Coordinates of C-alpha atoms in Angstrom, one line a residue:
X8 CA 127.9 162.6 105.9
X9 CA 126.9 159.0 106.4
X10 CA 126.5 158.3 110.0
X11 CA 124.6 160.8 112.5
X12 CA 124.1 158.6 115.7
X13 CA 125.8 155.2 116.6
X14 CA 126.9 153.3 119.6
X15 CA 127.8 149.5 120.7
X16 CA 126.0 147.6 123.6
X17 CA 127.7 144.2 125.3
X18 CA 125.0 141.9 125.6
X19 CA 124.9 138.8 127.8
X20 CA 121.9 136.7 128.0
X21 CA 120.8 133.7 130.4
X22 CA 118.2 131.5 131.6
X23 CA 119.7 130.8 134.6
X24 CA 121.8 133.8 136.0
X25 CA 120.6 136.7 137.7
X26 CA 122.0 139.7 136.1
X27 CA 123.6 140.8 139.4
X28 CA 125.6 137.5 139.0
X29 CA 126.9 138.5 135.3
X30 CA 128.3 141.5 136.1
X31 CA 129.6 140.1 139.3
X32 CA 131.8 136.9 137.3
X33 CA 132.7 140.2 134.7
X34 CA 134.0 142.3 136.8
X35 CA 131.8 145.1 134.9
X36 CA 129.0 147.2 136.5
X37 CA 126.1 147.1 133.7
X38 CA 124.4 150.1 131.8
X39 CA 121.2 147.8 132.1
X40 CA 120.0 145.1 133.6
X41 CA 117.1 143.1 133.3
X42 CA 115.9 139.6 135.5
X43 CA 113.8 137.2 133.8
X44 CA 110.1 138.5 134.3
X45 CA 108.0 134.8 134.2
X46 CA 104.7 136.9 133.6
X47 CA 106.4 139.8 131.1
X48 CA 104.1 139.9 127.6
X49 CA 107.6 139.8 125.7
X50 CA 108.6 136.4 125.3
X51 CA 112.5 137.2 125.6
X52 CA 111.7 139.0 129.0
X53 CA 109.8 136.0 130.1
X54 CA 112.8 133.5 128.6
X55 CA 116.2 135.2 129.7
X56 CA 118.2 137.2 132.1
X57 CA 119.7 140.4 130.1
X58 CA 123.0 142.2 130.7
X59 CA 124.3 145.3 128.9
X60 CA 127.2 147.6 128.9
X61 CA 126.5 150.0 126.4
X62 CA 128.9 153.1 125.0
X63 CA 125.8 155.8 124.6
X64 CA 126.9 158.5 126.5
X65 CA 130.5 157.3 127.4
X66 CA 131.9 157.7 123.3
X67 CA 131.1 161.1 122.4
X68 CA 131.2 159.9 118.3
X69 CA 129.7 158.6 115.1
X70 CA 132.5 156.4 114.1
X71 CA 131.7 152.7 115.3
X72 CA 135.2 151.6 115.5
X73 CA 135.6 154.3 118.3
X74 CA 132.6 152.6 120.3
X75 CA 133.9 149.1 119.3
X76 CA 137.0 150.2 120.7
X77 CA 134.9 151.3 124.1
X78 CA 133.5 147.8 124.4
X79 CA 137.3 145.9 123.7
X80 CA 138.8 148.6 126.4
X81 CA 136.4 147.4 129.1
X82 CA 137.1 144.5 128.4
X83 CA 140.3 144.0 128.5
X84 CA 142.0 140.8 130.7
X85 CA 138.4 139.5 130.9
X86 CA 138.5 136.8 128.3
X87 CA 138.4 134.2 130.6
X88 CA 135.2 135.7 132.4
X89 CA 133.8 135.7 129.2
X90 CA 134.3 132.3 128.1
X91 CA 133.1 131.3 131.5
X92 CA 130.0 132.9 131.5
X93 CA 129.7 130.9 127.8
X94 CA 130.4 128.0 129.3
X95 CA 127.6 128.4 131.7
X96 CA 125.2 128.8 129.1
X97 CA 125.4 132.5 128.8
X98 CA 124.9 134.3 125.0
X99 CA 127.3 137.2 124.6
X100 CA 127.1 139.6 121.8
X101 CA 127.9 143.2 120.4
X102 CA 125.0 145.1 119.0
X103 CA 125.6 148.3 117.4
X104 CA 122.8 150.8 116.8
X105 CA 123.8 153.0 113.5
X106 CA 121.9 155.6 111.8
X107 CA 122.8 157.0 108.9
X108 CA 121.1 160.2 106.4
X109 CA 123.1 158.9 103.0
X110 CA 125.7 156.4 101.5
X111 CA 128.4 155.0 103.6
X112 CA 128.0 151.9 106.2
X113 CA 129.7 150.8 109.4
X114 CA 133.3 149.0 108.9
X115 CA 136.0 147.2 110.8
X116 CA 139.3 146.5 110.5
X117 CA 141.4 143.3 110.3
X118 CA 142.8 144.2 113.7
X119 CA 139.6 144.7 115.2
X120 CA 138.1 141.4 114.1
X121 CA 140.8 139.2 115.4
X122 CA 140.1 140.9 118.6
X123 CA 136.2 140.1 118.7
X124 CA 137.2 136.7 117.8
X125 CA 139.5 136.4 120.5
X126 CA 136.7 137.4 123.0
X127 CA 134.6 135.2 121.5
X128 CA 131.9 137.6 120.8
X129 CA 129.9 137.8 117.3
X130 CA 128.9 141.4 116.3
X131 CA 125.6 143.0 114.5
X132 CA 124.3 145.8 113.3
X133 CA 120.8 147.8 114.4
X134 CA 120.7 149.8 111.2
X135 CA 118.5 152.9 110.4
X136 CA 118.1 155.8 108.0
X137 CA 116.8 159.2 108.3
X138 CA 114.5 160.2 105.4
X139 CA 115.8 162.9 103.3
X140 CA 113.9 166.2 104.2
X141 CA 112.5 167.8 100.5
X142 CA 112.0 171.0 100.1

């Protein structure tokens, strides 16, 4: 087995819109939110408003393309809210947290790809692995 824990988390970031207003222009209620916190010690929390829709919990799996497939599903026929919240200075992205106890990695299809193109949205990989218990 390769993969013991994975899902995938829309992000959208901004300087200038209030979380509330992201999710509002989406259509999308948000697994988490976060507004800009001027006097946070983290310098992101201090620079930008975060958004996130995130499939932990909602894709009972350890195959990313199922998650990935979570994200396009909610989603769908909001391309347009997308670009607009890029066009208003928003960063959009897909992060997917993957764990993994031996060979194998995360993969996705030619299908899939043209999709998250389409939306616009680049896509990364949070990527950990378990040390091997010895006996």
């Amino acid at each position: 087995m390769a993969c013991t824990e994975t899902y995938a988390t829309l992000r959208i970031f901004s300087t200038d819109l209030h979380p509330d207003k992201i999710g509002e222009i989406l259509g999308i209620v948000a697994t988490h939110t976060r507004p800009l916190d001027p006097d946070s010690k983290y310098r992101p929390r201090r620079e930008n408003h975060s958004w996130s829709w995130e499939t932990r919990k909602k894709v009972d799996s350890t195959d990313n393309v199922e998650h990935l497939a979570a994200v396009i599903e909610c989603l769908d026929g909001r391309t347009v809210a997308l670009k607009q919240l890029r066009d208003m200075g928003c960063k959009t992205d897909i992060c997917n947290y993957w764990v993994s106890n031996g060979q194998g990695g995360p993969s996705l299809d030619v299908d899939m790809m043209g999709t998250l193109h389409g939306l616009g949205l680049p896509i990364w990989w949070d990527i950990y692995f378990e040390s091997e218990d010895e006996d």
